[in-house]
Coordinates of C-alpha atoms and ligand atoms in Angstrom, one line a residue:
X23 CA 128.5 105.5 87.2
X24 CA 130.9 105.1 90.0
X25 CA 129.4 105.6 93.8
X26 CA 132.7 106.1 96.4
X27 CA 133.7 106.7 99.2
X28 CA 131.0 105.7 101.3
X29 CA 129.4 103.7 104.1
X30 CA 127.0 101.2 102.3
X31 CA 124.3 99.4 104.5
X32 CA 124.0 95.9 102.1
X33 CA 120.6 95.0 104.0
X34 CA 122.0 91.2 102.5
X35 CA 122.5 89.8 105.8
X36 CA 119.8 88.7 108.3
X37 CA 119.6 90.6 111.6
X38 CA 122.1 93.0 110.7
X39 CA 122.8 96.0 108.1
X40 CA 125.6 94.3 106.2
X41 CA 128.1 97.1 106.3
X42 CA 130.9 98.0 104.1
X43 CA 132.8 100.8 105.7
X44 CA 134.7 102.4 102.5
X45 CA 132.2 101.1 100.0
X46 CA 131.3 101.7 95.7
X47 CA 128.9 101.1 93.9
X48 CA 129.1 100.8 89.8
X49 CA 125.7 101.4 88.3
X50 CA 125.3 100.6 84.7
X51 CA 122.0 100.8 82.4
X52 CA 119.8 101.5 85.4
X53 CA 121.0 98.3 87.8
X54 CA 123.6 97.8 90.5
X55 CA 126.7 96.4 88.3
X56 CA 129.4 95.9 91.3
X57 CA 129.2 96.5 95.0
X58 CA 132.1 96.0 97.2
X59 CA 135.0 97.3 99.1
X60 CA 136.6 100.6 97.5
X61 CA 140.3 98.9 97.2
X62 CA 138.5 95.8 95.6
X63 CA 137.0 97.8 92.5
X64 CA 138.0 95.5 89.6
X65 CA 139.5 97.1 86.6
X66 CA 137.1 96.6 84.2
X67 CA 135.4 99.3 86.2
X68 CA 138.3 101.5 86.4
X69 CA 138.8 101.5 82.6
X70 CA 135.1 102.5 82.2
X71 CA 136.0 105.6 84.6
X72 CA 139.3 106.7 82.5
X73 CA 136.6 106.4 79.7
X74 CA 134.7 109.0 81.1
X75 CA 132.2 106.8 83.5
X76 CA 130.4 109.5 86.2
X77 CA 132.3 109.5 89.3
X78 CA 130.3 110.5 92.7
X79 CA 131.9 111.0 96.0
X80 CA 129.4 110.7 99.1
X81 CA 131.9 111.6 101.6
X82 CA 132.1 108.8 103.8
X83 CA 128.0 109.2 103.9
X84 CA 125.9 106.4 104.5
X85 CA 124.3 104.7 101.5
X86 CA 120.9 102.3 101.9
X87 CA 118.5 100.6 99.9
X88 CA 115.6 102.7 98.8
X89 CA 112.8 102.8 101.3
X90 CA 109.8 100.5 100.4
X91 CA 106.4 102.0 101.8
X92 CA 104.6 98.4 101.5
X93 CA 101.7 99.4 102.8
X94 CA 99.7 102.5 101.4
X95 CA 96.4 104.1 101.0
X96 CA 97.7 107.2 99.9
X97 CA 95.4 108.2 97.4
X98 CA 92.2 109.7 98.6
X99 CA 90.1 113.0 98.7
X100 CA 89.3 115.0 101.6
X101 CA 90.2 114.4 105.3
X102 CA 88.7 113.0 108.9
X103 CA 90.0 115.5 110.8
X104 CA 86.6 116.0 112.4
X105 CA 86.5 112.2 112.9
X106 CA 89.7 112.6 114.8
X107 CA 88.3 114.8 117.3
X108 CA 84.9 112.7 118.0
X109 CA 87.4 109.8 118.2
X110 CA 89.8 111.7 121.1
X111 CA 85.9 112.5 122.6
X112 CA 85.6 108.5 123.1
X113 CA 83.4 107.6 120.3
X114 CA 85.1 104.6 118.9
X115 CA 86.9 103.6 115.3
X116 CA 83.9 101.3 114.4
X117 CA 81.1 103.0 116.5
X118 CA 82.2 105.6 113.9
X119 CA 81.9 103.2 111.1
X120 CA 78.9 101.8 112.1
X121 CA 77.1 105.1 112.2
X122 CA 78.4 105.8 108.6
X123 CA 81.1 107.4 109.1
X124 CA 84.9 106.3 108.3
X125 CA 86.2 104.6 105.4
X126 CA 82.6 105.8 104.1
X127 CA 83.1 109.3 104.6
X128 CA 86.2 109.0 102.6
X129 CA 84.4 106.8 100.0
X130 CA 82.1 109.7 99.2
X131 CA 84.6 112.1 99.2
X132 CA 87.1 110.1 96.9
X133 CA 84.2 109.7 94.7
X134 CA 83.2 113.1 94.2
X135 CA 87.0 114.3 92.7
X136 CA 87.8 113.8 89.8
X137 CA 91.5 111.6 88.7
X138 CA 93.5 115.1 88.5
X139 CA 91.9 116.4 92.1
X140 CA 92.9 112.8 93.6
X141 CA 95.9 113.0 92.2
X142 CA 96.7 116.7 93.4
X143 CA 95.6 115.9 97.0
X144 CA 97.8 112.7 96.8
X145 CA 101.3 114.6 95.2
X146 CA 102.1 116.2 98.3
X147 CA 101.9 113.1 100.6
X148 CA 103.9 111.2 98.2
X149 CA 106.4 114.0 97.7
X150 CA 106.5 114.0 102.0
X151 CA 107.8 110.0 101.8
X152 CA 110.3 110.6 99.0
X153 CA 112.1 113.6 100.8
X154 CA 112.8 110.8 103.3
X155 CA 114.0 108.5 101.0
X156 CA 111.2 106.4 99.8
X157 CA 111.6 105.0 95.7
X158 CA 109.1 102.3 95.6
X159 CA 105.2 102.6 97.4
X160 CA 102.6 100.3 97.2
X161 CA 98.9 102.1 97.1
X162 CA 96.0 100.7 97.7
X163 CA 92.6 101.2 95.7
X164 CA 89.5 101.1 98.2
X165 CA 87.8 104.0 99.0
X166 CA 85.6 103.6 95.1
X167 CA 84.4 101.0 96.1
X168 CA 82.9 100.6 92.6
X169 CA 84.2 99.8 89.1
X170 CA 84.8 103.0 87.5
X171 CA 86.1 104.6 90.9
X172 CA 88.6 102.0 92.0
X173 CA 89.7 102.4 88.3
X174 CA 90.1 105.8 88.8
X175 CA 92.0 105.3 92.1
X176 CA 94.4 103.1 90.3
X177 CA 94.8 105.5 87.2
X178 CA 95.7 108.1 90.0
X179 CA 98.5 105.7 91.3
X180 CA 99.6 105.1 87.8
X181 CA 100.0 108.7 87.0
X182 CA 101.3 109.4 90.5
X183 CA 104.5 107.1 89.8
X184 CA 104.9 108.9 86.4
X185 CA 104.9 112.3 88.0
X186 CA 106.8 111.8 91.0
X187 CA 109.6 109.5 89.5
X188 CA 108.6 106.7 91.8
X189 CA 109.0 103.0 91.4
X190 CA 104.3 102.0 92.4
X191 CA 102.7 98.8 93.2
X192 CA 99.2 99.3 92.5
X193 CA 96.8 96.9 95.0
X194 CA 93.1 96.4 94.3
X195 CA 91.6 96.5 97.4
X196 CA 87.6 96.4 96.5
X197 CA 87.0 94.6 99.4
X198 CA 87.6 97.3 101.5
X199 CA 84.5 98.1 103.0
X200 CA 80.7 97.8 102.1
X201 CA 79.0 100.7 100.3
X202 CA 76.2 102.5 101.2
X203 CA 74.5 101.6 98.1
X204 CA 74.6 97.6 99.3
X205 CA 74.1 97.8 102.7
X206 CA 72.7 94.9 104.0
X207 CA 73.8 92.7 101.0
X208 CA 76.8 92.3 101.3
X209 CA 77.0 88.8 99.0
X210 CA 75.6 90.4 96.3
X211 CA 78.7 93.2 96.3
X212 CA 81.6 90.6 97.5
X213 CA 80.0 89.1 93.6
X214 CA 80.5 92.5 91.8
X215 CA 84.3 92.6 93.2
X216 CA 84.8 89.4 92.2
X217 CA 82.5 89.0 88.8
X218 CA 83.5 92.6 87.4
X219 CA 85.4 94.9 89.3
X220 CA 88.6 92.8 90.3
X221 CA 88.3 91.8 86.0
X222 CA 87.7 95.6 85.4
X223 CA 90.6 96.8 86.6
X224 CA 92.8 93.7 85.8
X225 CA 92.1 93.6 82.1
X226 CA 92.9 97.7 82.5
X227 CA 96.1 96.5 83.7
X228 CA 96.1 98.3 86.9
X229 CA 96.5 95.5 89.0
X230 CA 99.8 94.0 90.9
X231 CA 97.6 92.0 93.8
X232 CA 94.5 91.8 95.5
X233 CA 94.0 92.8 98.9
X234 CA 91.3 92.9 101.4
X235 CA 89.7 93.4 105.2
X236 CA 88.6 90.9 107.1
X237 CA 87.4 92.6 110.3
X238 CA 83.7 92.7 112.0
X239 CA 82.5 96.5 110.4
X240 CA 84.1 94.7 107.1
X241 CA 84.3 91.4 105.9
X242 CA 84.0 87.8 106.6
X243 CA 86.7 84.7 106.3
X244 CA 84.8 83.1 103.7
X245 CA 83.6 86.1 102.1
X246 CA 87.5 87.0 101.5
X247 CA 88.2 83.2 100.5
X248 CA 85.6 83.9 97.0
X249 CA 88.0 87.3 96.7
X250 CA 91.0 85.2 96.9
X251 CA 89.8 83.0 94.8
X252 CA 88.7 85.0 92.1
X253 CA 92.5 87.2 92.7
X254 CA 94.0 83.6 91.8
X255 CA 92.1 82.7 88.5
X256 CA 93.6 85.8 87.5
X257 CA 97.3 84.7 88.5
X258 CA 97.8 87.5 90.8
X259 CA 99.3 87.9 94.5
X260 CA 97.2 88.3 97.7
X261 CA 97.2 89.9 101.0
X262 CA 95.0 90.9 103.7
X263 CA 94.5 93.5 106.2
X264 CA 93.9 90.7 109.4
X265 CA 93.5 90.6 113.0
X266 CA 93.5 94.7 113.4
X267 CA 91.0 95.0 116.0
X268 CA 89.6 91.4 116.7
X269 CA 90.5 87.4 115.8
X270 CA 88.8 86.0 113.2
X271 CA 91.2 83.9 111.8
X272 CA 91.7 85.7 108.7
X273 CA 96.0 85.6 108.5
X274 CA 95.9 81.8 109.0
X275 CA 93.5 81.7 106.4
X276 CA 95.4 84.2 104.0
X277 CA 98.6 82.3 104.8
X278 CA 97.1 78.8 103.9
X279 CA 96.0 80.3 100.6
X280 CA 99.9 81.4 100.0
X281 CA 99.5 85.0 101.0
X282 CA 102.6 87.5 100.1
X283 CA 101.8 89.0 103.4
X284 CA 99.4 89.8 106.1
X285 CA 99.1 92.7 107.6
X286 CA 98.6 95.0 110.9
X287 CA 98.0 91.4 113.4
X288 CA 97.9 93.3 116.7
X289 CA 95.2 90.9 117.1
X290 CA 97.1 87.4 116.0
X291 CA 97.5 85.1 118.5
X292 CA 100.9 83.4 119.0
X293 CA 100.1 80.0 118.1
X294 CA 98.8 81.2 114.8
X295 CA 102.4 82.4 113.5
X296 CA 104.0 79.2 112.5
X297 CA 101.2 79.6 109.7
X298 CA 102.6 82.1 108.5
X299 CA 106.0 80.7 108.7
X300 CA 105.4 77.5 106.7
X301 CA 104.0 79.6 103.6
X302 CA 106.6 82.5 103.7
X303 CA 104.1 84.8 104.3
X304 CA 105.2 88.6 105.4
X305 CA 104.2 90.2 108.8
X306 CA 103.9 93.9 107.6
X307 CA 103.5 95.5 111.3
X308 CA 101.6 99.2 110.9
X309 CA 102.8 101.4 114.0
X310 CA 100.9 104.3 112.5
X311 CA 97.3 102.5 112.6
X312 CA 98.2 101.4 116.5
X313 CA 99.3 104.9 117.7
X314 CA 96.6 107.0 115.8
X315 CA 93.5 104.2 117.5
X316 CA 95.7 104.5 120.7
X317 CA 95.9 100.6 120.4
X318 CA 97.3 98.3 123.4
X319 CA 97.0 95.7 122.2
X320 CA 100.6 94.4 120.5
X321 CA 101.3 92.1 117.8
X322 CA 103.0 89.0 118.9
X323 CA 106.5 90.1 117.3
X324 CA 108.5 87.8 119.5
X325 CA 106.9 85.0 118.1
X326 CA 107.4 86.6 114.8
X327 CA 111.1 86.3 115.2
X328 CA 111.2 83.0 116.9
X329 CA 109.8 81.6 113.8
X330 CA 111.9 83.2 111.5
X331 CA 108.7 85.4 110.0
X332 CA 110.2 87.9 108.1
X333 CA 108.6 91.4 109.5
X334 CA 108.1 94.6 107.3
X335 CA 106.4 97.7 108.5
X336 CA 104.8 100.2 106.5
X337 CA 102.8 104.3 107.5
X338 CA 99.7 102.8 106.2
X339 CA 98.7 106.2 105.1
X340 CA 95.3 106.8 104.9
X341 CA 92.8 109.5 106.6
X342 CA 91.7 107.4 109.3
X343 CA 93.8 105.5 111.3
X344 CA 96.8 106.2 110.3
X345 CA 97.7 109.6 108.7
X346 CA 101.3 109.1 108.8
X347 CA 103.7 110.5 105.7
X348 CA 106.9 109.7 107.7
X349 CA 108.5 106.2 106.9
X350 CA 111.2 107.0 108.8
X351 CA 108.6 108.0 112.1
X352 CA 107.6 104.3 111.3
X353 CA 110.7 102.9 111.9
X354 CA 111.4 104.7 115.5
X355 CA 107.5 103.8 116.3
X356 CA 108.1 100.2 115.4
X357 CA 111.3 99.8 118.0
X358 CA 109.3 102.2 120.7
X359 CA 106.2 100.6 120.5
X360 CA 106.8 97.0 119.3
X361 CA 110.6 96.7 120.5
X362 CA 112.3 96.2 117.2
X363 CA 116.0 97.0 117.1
X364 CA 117.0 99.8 114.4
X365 CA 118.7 97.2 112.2
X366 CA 115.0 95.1 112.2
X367 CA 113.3 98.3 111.5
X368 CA 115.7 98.9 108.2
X369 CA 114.9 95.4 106.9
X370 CA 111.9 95.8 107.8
X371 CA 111.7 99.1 105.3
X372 CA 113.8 97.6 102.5
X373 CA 114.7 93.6 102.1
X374 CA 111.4 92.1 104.0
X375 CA 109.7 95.4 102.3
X376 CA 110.5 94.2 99.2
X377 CA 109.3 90.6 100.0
X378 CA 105.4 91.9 101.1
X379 CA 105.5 93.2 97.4
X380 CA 107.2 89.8 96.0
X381 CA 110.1 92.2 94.7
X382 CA 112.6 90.6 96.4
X383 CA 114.6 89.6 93.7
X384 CA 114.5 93.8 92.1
X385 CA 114.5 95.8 95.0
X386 CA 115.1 96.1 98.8
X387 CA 119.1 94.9 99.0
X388 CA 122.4 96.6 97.5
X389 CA 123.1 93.4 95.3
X390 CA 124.1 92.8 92.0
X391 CA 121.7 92.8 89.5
X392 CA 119.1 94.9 91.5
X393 CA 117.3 98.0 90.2
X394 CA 119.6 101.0 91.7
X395 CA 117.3 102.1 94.0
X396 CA 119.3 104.0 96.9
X397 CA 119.8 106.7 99.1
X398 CA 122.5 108.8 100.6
X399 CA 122.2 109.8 104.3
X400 CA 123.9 113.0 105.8
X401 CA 125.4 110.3 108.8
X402 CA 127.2 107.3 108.6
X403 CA 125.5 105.7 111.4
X404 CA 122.6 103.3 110.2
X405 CA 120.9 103.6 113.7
X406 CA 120.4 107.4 113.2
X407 CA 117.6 106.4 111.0
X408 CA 115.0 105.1 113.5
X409 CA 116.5 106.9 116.3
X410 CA 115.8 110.6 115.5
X411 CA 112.4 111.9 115.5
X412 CA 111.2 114.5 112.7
X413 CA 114.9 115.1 111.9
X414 CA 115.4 114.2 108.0
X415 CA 119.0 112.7 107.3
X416 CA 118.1 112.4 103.7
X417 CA 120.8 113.9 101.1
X418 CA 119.7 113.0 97.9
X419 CA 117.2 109.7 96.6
X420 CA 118.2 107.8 93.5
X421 CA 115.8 105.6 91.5
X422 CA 117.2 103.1 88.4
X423 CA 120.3 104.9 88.4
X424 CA 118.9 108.0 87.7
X425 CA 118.8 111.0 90.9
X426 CA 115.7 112.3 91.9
X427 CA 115.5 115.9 93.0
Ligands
DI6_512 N1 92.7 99.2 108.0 C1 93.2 100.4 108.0 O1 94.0 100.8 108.9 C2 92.8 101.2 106.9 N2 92.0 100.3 106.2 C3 92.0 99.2 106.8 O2 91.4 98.2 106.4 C4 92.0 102.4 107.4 C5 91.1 102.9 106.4 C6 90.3 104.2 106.9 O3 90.0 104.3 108.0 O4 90.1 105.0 106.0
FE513 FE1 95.7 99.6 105.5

């Protein structure tokens, strides 16, 4: 298939979009083929078209990467609606934790549906972040909390990509939070994640990489390290939700273990990024999370840049700090809120996306070779993405070279 005449963001150059004003695209067996300059089609191409090779016009529309959600809990039952409003009544995020409330009120509720109901109250969300564009989502496990209902989280995932005719990263993320049913010993659970959950789920092949929460109404450094650990006997990835609402050093820590990315890091002090530069580590920045907790406190993204960390931002969907289903809101909260242009904001969604997930070399860029993920936009302006709030520029979403309706 031949993709013409259109305005094709590259994402392949740092800083900028990488434009090519009258751009193709050739797309053969699922993958991007060619990508170039209309006039410079080669002829190999143009034989393939007189031999009856699709032909798409856009237009003159703009053409990006598929969106990359990189950071996800969308699959969960029930709702914290009511916990919003004792929240805007001043009771804190982890007074309400503390009490029992929180990620444990959604750990009760995810536990009580079964895979289809989790996977019916998830379909809509997902649906919401694919009308604006989005092929590949990481979701996180983490409100089971125990074998057979992170499993079932991750089976929901599973059959969510299936369904939807999305590209999923499935994330075990056990060490979440404590359950009520090891309160007050919280060793003896971090040794179920690592001894049989974490292996549970592995050997059911449901997981990509291992994430967790250090934070005070979660876990500690060291208790993480033992996840970590365990995540690399297995061979796979890590990340770590770090320095949300305190310092405890766990993104140095993550970073010095090799870390595909740390995440949220309002609370990371400057000094602390060159860590995360030395082991390529991702900043994923989640705008959601610090609007919804009415956060002040910003992550240090100008030391970010100076160091050359790449940043990716992500909704963080989940039903209680953060129950965002607009990636593209994302991107205009990330340049409000934590001043990064519209051309950071589309890397940040695509190429540095890509690299929280270790996907790099697949997804996140119009290059050769790449899976052809894409979308056509109804402007040919790339900063028209971040800049318009709850207007949806999306025309139509295409995943491995086939269209999604
Ligand atoms: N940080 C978050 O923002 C989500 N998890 C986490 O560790 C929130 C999860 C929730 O409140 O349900
Ligand atoms: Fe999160």
């Amino acid at each position: 298939m031949l993709i013409k005449d259109a305005c094709l963001a590259t994402m392949t150059e740092d800083g900028r979009y990488g434009l090519i004003a009258d751009g193709a695209i050739s797309i053969r067996d699922g993958r991007i083929q060619w990508v170039g300059a209309r006039q410079t089609v080669p002829e190999y191409i143009m034989d393939d078209l007189a031999d009856g090779a699709e032909a798409h016009d856009c237009g003159g529309r703009l053409i990006t990467p598929g969106l990359i959600d990189c950071h996800t809990h969308i699959v969960y039952a029930g709702n914290r609606a009511a916990e919003f409003e004792k929240r805007l009544q001043g009771v804190s995020y982890q007074a309400i934790a503390k009490a029992g409330g929180g990620i444990a009120a959604t750990v009760s509720a995810t536990r009580a549906a079964t895979k289809d109901d989790l996977i019916a109250q998830s379909l809509p969300r997902l649906r919401r972040l694919m009308a604006e564009g989005v092929t590949t989502i990481e979701i996180k496990s983490g409100y089971g909390l125990d074998t057979e209902n992170e499993i079932k989280m991750l089976g929901a995932a599973d059959a969510l990509a299936e369904r939807a005719g999305i590209r999923v990263q499935k994330t075990f993320l056990g060490a979440h939070a404590v359950p009520p049913e090891y309160a007050g010993r919280q060793h003896d659970y971090i040794n179920l994640v690592c001894q049989e959950m974490l292996p549970a789920a592995y050997a059911a092949r449901l997981v990509d990489a291992v994430d967790a929460f250090v934070e005070g109404i979660a876990f500690s450094v060291e208790q993480v390290e033992q996840v970590f650990d365990a995540a690399k006997k297995l061979g796979l990835p890590i990340k770590l939700h770090a320095e949300q609402l305190s310092h405890l050093g766990g993104a140095k820590m993550a970073a010095g273990k090799g870390a595909l990315s740390v995440d949220h890091l309002e609370y990371l002090p400057p000094e602390e990024v060159a860590d995360l530069a030395k082991a390529g580590t991702v900043a994923v920045l989640l705008p959601g999370a610090f609007y919804f907790l009415k956060e002040t406190k910003l992550p240090p993204v100008h030391a970010l840049r100076e160091n050359l960390v790449p940043i990716a931002i992500a909704t963080d969907c989940n039903p209680g700090s953060s129950p965002v289903t607009s990636l593209l809101l994302t991107m205009n909260m990330a340049c409000t809120f934590f001043s990064l242009t519209p051309a950071e904001s589309l890397r940040a969604v695509t190429l540095n996306a890509a690299k929280a997930l270790g996907l790099q070399d697949e997804i996140g860029s119009l290059e050769v070779g790449k899976h052809a993920d894409l979308v056509i936009w109804d402007t040919n302006n790339p900063a028209d993405l971040a800049y318009n709030i709850g207007l949806n520029p999306c025309h139509r979403i295409m995943v491995g070279g086939k269209w999604q309706a």
